Amino acid sequence: MRRPLTVGVIGLGYWGPNLLRVLADDPEVAVRWLCDRDAERLERFARRHPWAQTTTRLEQVLDDPETDAVVIATPLSTHFELAAASLAAGKHTFVEKPLAPSAALAGELLARAGRASRLLMCGHTFLYSPPVRAARLMLDAGALGDVYFASSSRVNLGPYRNDVSVVWDLGPHDFSILLYWFGAPPETLRATGRAALASGIADVAFVTMTFPGGVVANVELSWLAPSKLRRTVVVGSEKMLVYEDGAAEPIRVFDRGIQLGTFGRPALSYRTGDTISPHLDGREPLAAELGEFVRAAREGDPLHAQSALALDVVRMTEAAERSLLQGGVAVAVSDGTVAEPRRFRPQAPDVLVEEPAA
Amino acid sequence: MRRPLTVGVIGLGYWGPNLLRVLADDPEVAVRWLCDRDAERLERFARRHPWAQTTTRLEQVLDDPETDAVVIATPLSTHFELAAASLAAGKHTFVEKPLAPSAALAGELLARAGRASRLLMCGHTFLYSPPVRAARLMLDAGALGDVYFASSSRVNLGPYRNDVSVVWDLGPHDFSILLYWFGAPPETLRATGRAALASGIADVAFVTMTFPGGVVANVELSWLAPSKLRRTVVVGSEKMLVYEDGAAEPIRVFDRGIQLGTFGRPALSYRTGDTISPHLDGREPLAAELGEFVRAAREGDPLHAQSALALDVVRMTEAAERSLLQGGVAVAVSDGTVAEPRRFRPQAPDVLVEEPAA
Amino acid sequence: MRRPLTVGVIGLGYWGPNLLRVLADDPEVAVRWLCDRDAERLERFARRHPWAQTTTRLEQVLDDPETDAVVIATPLSTHFELAAASLAAGKHTFVEKPLAPSAALAGELLARAGRASRLLMCGHTFLYSPPVRAARLMLDAGALGDVYFASSSRVNLGPYRNDVSVVWDLGPHDFSILLYWFGAPPETLRATGRAALASGIADVAFVTMTFPGGVVANVELSWLAPSKLRRTVVVGSEKMLVYEDGAAEPIRVFDRGIQLGTFGRPALSYRTGDTISPHLDGREPLAAELGEFVRAAREGDPLHAQSALALDVVRMTEAAERSLLQGGVAVAVSDGTVAEPRRFRPQAPDVLVEEPAA
Amino acid sequence: MRRPLTVGVIGLGYWGPNLLRVLADDPEVAVRWLCDRDAERLERFARRHPWAQTTTRLEQVLDDPETDAVVIATPLSTHFELAAASLAAGKHTFVEKPLAPSAALAGELLARAGRASRLLMCGHTFLYSPPVRAARLMLDAGALGDVYFASSSRVNLGPYRNDVSVVWDLGPHDFSILLYWFGAPPETLRATGRAALASGIADVAFVTMTFPGGVVANVELSWLAPSKLRRTVVVGSEKMLVYEDGAAEPIRVFDRGIQLGTFGRPALSYRTGDTISPHLDGREPLAAELGEFVRAAREGDPLHAQSALALDVVRMTEAAERSLLQGGVAVAVSDGTVAEPRRFRPQAPDVLVEEPAA
């Protein structure tokens, strides 16, 4: 058996313990360092992981030549600094999502990883979840026909964040899934929301996107909801797909649709076939994700597609936040500038608005 | 017992038969005329209503001095012309929603009703549904605390319309409910959507509104959905309310919320109390609505508030259609002009977008 | 076009109006008589059916040579007398379920129909419902593999009956469906229940049956339940089927099961495949049922299988009521006698009950 | 702070690891021994609990004078022997449910615990779950009025057991909950079921019970079900309660019922009030249960009520298994003998079964 990949885990707050648990269970990994600024918290985790060393100073981890890789689960504002230091120390680096607090910083991290020839991977766990992957397979196979639009809700009562808005907290989940499914970022997006609880931190937002080819998506993000819902509907010309994370049947495929006639007046018909809930593999997404990180670190696979997607997620999030701050103006995802709105049907006369007859 | 109100029913297509059924069951009403352009359809309904006269010509109904009131359930494009003729003939007039295909025409109808001293009422049935009324009572009593936002979905597989967009077909339902609950129209709104099936007729739309005081609402409208859903969530500082039309428990009130601390760093807390599904009165909304029309026609009650709301619904719908056609620009509901976007937090620096450290 | 079948409808209480509505809409039927003991009720229905004659006396209907068939929807205690008179007058006769208040009387009706060469049909509407028929097709095709057991709940808050127990009111629905699906009545059954509200009228009952071949079924019947549920699960070796009447997806087929190993210690495995909700035809069961009655009356089809099933339903219901009254003793369905219990595993020693070691 | 209670955990198969996890997290407990017959399994758990000693021999644990208590999670057939040895060695003893494979053995264990003055507790975890406790409080307060009946389903696809029937595996859960709620065991019960997969091991059973005072309960137990359901409905004269374990709202209280009139013919009325889902405390049942064991072991509290309930659970389970084996005969819970069936309404004539009029 090969020598395990030696890993330092940085940050043991909300999400870090999950990463630690999965890494500790992976026979291909040796958790060599636990690092957190809170000494008491460190002590608590040390008890369950007696073979790992603990430190409150990142430098100790980075200076250890026996450490192959670093896994970072700290607040967003620190992602760039910590990941840049890790890459500079020659460590393969995993950063929790989103990769960085701006597209410029995210791009810079990618560039540095390239120069250092080290793996940089961002923790978009949903891309490793069986329902998200099953939906991607169906979309790739064209099973839905032409995709018309997507509508998503990701809401719950908290957990509230006081460092970033709901757009930065929850948006990257939906943005990563839509990018993974549709293969390209939207051209423009708009976001409207509200900072209901604390001035300056939006706790609800509605983001509307237009993808190349005309696919429209609407994403509702909120920390203020009576119950948890994480549900995305994708409507195509042949099938409609409902993905509900955490449901007993997370993917449901509806063979339903409307056909219009082609000549003269429409001879409308409705198609209503069977509904199928495909059986999905039960693998834990986090284990699949970290397994991919470990494999790629060992094989020198730079995971270019994953990195490019992580950068696009930051571009979308940044654009959504900017639109939100400016009252919903259209923002171009490519460069974050305010965009010219794309008219829906510019050639058609605005027939519905008539003047009174007299 | 009083002499019944004599009524002519105009239009027996999709919705008219429902109005006819309720009117025929009302002991205070005598259905005197059935009017439709389709003679065969007329014949079919005549068999079940042998005491009513039938005609394919509206003039016959309007010229009959024994007819007190006219109930119109025809395509939107005919609402203005038919209702104007009915008022000119001195009949109390009920028009299916929306009142008219433009705010200008709707306003003109209201003015003519005023000059003719006749009742003009628009069929916003949801305003008479027990769950919508129960929610209004709770909102009026302040039971939800400060209202933060609303999020609504009104989707189904069809029924597809080839004369108007989904915004004109389904939007008035949500717009009327939000107006009834919040007491005033939004200042601006934006709409994004797509004409997936037929060029020029949007079959999906997402409408985002900002109300005076900052309440935000997002409404999803679609004829392309795998299953029927008519659900509105209203989130307030004290309670959250979920209204799902057609559900076994159409109103659910959740005693849930988040409180932030006030001094220095927030001491966050979550409130999670009981959830209540209030018992609701089982009266049929359509019977209540037409009962109100009959009562108001007899008592000379002009139902000013109802008319004003119906006009505001048309303003909102027209603004939403205009925004949709122009790619989602903000449109002022008051006058339908393109509005300056309201910045979310104009005073705050855009701290989240930093430059790379270099 | 053929002359329509002329029909008299007897009884316009709870269910009769539904039969009347469907018959009135059927172009192959002319409703010739409305008959009820309540003159005011008769008057109300006469207004909507002006071409039908009304009477409070059954003889008027039976004496009319122009009346081909009689449809009876009266209390159970009158079924035998009215149906026997109708057959004696040479009318094809439809009786609401259950056919008669005892197996002896039901058998006698069948014999009289045979002697009179007139159709006798019992209103087991569920046998004409698309989900029940779809399940039967799957069972006939062996799609479920070996059927192991069925479990059913038919509960609601009322409607309470003060003339018969819940076993006589709701039991025939489940009994008819199980007979239709499994093709034969159970050998024995037991029923336990309670007359919670009024002495002598059971308002909740649990009926357990053993079918030839070993299939077991449990049926819960109640007028005292917080919400309506009509759900039957059928578990087979290959598939499991859930039928929920009134649900958006009334039939769901689960490809799930457990396989045991064959040699030595079991090598257990679980099968978990896709779940399918087949699309079902939307025809109204009542229209299909009465359509069958009309067709059979015209063609001289005696519907022997339907009659035999209706008789078996009465046998099962009578046996269940008898078991209920005797505290749950096993009753043979064939002749209603108290049966010897069938031992579950007579050959095996009762190993689980050991004595203390010392 | 007090010295922690030192504990040996016996059995690390299906359930033992859960007990171990909770004990390890309890600051009042020191896990001193891990004991299992499988050395490899022992090794796996030892890695996560480096301070515990491991052994494959129970005697090592029992001979250690520094061990205060023993927690047993082994197959049912070993419960008596292991628990008796533990008590004989003077250890406080916790045994997974059910306490023993027969009422005689369970009674003997209780007697031995009494003689040894050591705590004997059985792991009926549901008695410590917040919804079960909330329902008990409501029942104790009379909030449901007169209780009429209960109906329960505890079904899932496996996990299949090859050592005991579904009655011994799942029955104790429902039996313990009903005993806890109703305060006394049923007088008699009947069970019908089937060994569909393997001869001699029932995998589905329907158990019907009659409690003193007339309350009836039906419990469905199955390892063969398309989806997990653990749901109990309790119907009372004033309220109806639905307990669904694992649901977002595990307790729902429906203010619904039927009232009959008192004089002459019943003037029937339906009561339909609000439905309430009370907020429940989120404490983990297993932690509450083991916390109770630790507290009682330290304070010398013999938990008599808990022990008596555990014995009654075994009595009920044994009676259910006996009835099942004998084809559903009524079995007295008190002494396990075949009971005389309690007639439902012995005084009333069997009016529904009439002879044909001839």
Coordinates of N, CA, C and O in Angstrom, one line a residue, chain C residues 134-152 177-184 209-218 232-242 253-254 256 271 342, chain D residues 193-197 203-204 206 222 224:
Chain C
A134 N -55.2 -0.1 -13.2 CA -53.8 -0.2 -13.6 C -53.1 -1.3 -12.7 O -52.3 -2.1 -13.1
A135 N -53.5 -1.2 -11.4 CA -52.9 -2.2 -10.4 C -53.2 -3.6 -10.8 O -52.4 -4.5 -10.8
R136 N -54.5 -3.8 -11.2 CA -54.9 -5.1 -11.6 C -54.1 -5.6 -12.8 O -53.7 -6.8 -12.8
L137 N -53.9 -4.8 -13.8 CA -53.1 -5.2 -14.9 C -51.7 -5.6 -14.5 O -51.2 -6.6 -15.0
M138 N -51.1 -4.8 -13.6 CA -49.8 -5.2 -13.2 C -49.8 -6.5 -12.4 O -48.9 -7.4 -12.6
L139 N -50.8 -6.7 -11.6 CA -50.9 -8.0 -10.8 C -51.1 -9.2 -11.8 O -50.5 -10.2 -11.7
D140 N -52.0 -9.0 -12.8 CA -52.3 -10.0 -13.7 C -51.0 -10.4 -14.5 O -50.8 -11.6 -14.9
A141 N -50.2 -9.4 -14.8 CA -49.0 -9.6 -15.6 C -47.9 -10.2 -14.7 O -46.8 -10.4 -15.2
G142 N -48.1 -10.3 -13.4 CA -47.1 -10.9 -12.6 C -46.0 -9.9 -12.3 O -44.9 -10.2 -11.8
A143 N -46.2 -8.6 -12.5 CA -45.2 -7.6 -12.4 C -44.7 -7.5 -10.9 O -43.5 -7.0 -10.7
L144 N -45.5 -7.8 -10.0 CA -45.1 -7.7 -8.6 C -44.4 -8.9 -8.1 O -43.9 -9.0 -6.9
G145 N -44.3 -10.0 -8.9 CA -43.8 -11.3 -8.4 C -44.8 -11.9 -7.5 O -46.0 -11.8 -7.7
D146 N -44.3 -12.7 -6.6 CA -45.3 -13.3 -5.6 C -45.8 -12.3 -4.7 O -45.0 -11.5 -4.1
V147 N -47.1 -12.2 -4.5 CA -47.6 -11.2 -3.6 C -47.6 -11.7 -2.2 O -48.0 -12.8 -1.9
Y148 N -47.0 -10.9 -1.3 CA -46.8 -11.3 0.1 C -48.0 -10.8 1.0 O -48.6 -11.6 1.7
F149 N -48.3 -9.5 0.9 CA -49.3 -9.0 1.7 C -49.8 -7.7 1.2 O -49.2 -7.0 0.4
A150 N -50.9 -7.2 1.8 CA -51.5 -5.9 1.5 C -51.9 -5.2 2.8 O -52.3 -5.9 3.8
S151 N -51.8 -3.9 2.8 CA -52.1 -3.2 4.0 C -52.8 -1.9 3.5 O -52.3 -1.2 2.7
S152 N -54.0 -1.7 4.1 CA -54.8 -0.6 3.6 C -55.4 0.3 4.7 O -55.7 -0.3 5.8
I177 N -62.0 -4.1 -4.0 CA -60.7 -3.9 -4.6 C -59.8 -5.1 -4.4 O -59.2 -5.6 -5.4
L178 N -59.8 -5.7 -3.2 CA -58.9 -6.9 -3.0 C -59.4 -8.1 -3.8 O -58.6 -8.8 -4.3
L179 N -60.7 -8.2 -3.9 CA -61.3 -9.3 -4.7 C -60.9 -9.1 -6.1 O -60.6 -10.1 -6.8
Y180 N -61.0 -7.9 -6.6 CA -60.7 -7.6 -8.0 C -59.2 -7.9 -8.3 O -58.9 -8.4 -9.4
W181 N -58.4 -7.5 -7.4 CA -57.0 -7.7 -7.6 C -56.5 -9.2 -7.4 O -55.7 -9.7 -8.2
F182 N -57.0 -9.8 -6.4 CA -56.5 -11.1 -6.0 C -57.3 -12.3 -6.6 O -56.9 -13.4 -6.6
G183 N -58.5 -12.0 -7.1 CA -59.3 -13.0 -7.9 C -60.1 -13.9 -7.0 O -60.8 -14.8 -7.6
A184 N -60.0 -13.9 -5.7 CA -60.7 -14.8 -4.9 C -60.8 -14.2 -3.5 O -60.0 -13.4 -3.1
M209 N -57.2 -10.4 7.1 CA -57.6 -11.5 6.2 C -56.5 -12.4 5.8 O -55.4 -12.0 5.6
T210 N -56.8 -13.7 5.6 CA -55.9 -14.6 5.0 C -56.4 -15.2 3.7 O -57.5 -15.8 3.8
F211 N -55.8 -15.0 2.6 CA -56.2 -15.4 1.3 C -55.6 -16.8 1.0 O -54.6 -17.2 1.6
P212 N -56.3 -17.5 0.1 CA -55.7 -18.8 -0.3 C -54.3 -18.5 -0.8 O -54.1 -17.6 -1.5
G213 N -53.4 -19.4 -0.5 CA -52.0 -19.2 -0.9 C -51.2 -18.4 0.1 O -50.0 -18.3 0.0
G214 N -51.9 -17.9 1.1 CA -51.1 -17.3 2.2 C -51.0 -15.8 2.2 O -50.5 -15.2 3.2
V215 N -51.5 -15.1 1.2 CA -51.5 -13.6 1.2 C -52.3 -13.1 2.4 O -53.4 -13.6 2.6
V216 N -51.7 -12.2 3.1 CA -52.4 -11.6 4.3 C -52.7 -10.2 3.9 O -52.0 -9.5 3.2
A217 N -53.9 -9.7 4.4 CA -54.2 -8.3 4.2 C -54.8 -7.7 5.5 O -55.5 -8.4 6.3
N218 N -54.5 -6.5 5.8 CA -55.0 -5.8 6.9 C -55.6 -4.5 6.4 O -55.1 -3.8 5.6
T232 N -53.5 2.0 -0.1 CA -53.3 0.6 0.0 C -51.9 0.2 -0.5 O -51.5 0.7 -1.6
V233 N -51.1 -0.5 0.2 CA -49.8 -1.0 -0.2 C -49.9 -2.5 -0.5 O -50.5 -3.2 0.3
V234 N -49.4 -2.9 -1.6 CA -49.3 -4.3 -1.9 C -47.8 -4.6 -2.1 O -47.1 -4.0 -2.9
V235 N -47.3 -5.6 -1.3 CA -45.9 -6.0 -1.3 C -45.7 -7.3 -2.0 O -46.4 -8.3 -1.6
G236 N -44.9 -7.3 -3.0 CA -44.6 -8.6 -3.7 C -43.1 -8.8 -3.7 O -42.3 -8.0 -3.2
S237 N -42.7 -10.0 -4.2 CA -41.3 -10.3 -4.2 C -40.5 -9.5 -5.1 O -39.3 -9.3 -4.9
E238 N -41.1 -9.0 -6.2 CA -40.4 -8.2 -7.2 C -40.6 -6.7 -7.1 O -39.7 -5.9 -7.3
K239 N -41.8 -6.3 -6.7 CA -42.1 -4.9 -6.7 C -43.1 -4.6 -5.5 O -43.8 -5.5 -5.1
M240 N -43.1 -3.4 -5.1 CA -44.1 -3.0 -4.2 C -44.9 -1.8 -4.8 O -44.4 -1.0 -5.5
L241 N -46.2 -1.9 -4.6 CA -47.1 -0.9 -5.2 C -47.9 -0.1 -4.1 O -48.4 -0.7 -3.2
V242 N -47.9 1.2 -4.3 CA -48.7 2.0 -3.4 C -49.8 2.7 -4.2 O -49.5 3.4 -5.2
V253 N -44.9 2.6 -8.1 CA -44.4 1.3 -8.1 C -42.9 1.3 -7.8 O -42.1 2.0 -8.4
F254 N -42.6 0.7 -6.7 CA -41.2 0.7 -6.1 C -40.5 -0.6 -6.5 O -41.0 -1.7 -6.1
R256 N -38.2 -2.4 -5.2 CA -37.5 -2.6 -4.0 C -37.8 -4.0 -3.4 O -38.9 -4.5 -3.5
R271 N -32.6 -4.9 -2.8 CA -32.7 -4.4 -4.1 C -33.4 -3.0 -4.1 O -34.4 -2.9 -3.5
R342 N -55.9 -20.8 11.6 CA -54.8 -21.4 10.8 C -53.5 -21.1 11.5 O -53.1 -20.0 11.6
Chain D
G193 N -49.8 -12.5 10.7 CA -48.6 -12.1 9.9 C -48.2 -13.1 8.9 O -49.0 -14.1 8.6
R194 N -47.0 -13.0 8.5 CA -46.5 -13.9 7.5 C -45.0 -13.9 7.5 O -44.4 -12.9 7.7
A195 N -44.5 -15.1 7.2 CA -43.0 -15.3 7.0 C -42.8 -15.4 5.5 O -42.8 -16.5 4.9
A196 N -42.7 -14.2 4.9 CA -42.7 -14.2 3.4 C -41.4 -14.6 2.9 O -41.3 -15.4 1.9
L197 N -40.3 -14.2 3.5 CA -39.0 -14.4 2.9 C -38.4 -15.8 3.4 O -37.9 -16.5 2.6
D203 N -42.0 -11.6 8.8 CA -41.4 -10.4 8.4 C -42.5 -9.3 8.2 O -42.2 -8.1 7.9
V204 N -43.7 -9.7 8.5 CA -44.8 -8.7 8.5 C -45.8 -9.2 9.6 O -46.1 -10.4 9.7
F206 N -49.5 -7.9 11.9 CA -50.5 -6.9 12.3 C -51.0 -7.3 13.7 O -51.5 -8.4 13.9
S222 N -43.4 -4.2 9.9 CA -42.9 -4.9 8.6 C -41.5 -4.5 8.3 O -41.1 -3.3 8.4
L224 N -40.8 -5.3 5.1 CA -41.0 -5.2 3.7 C -41.9 -4.1 3.3 O -43.2 -4.2 3.3

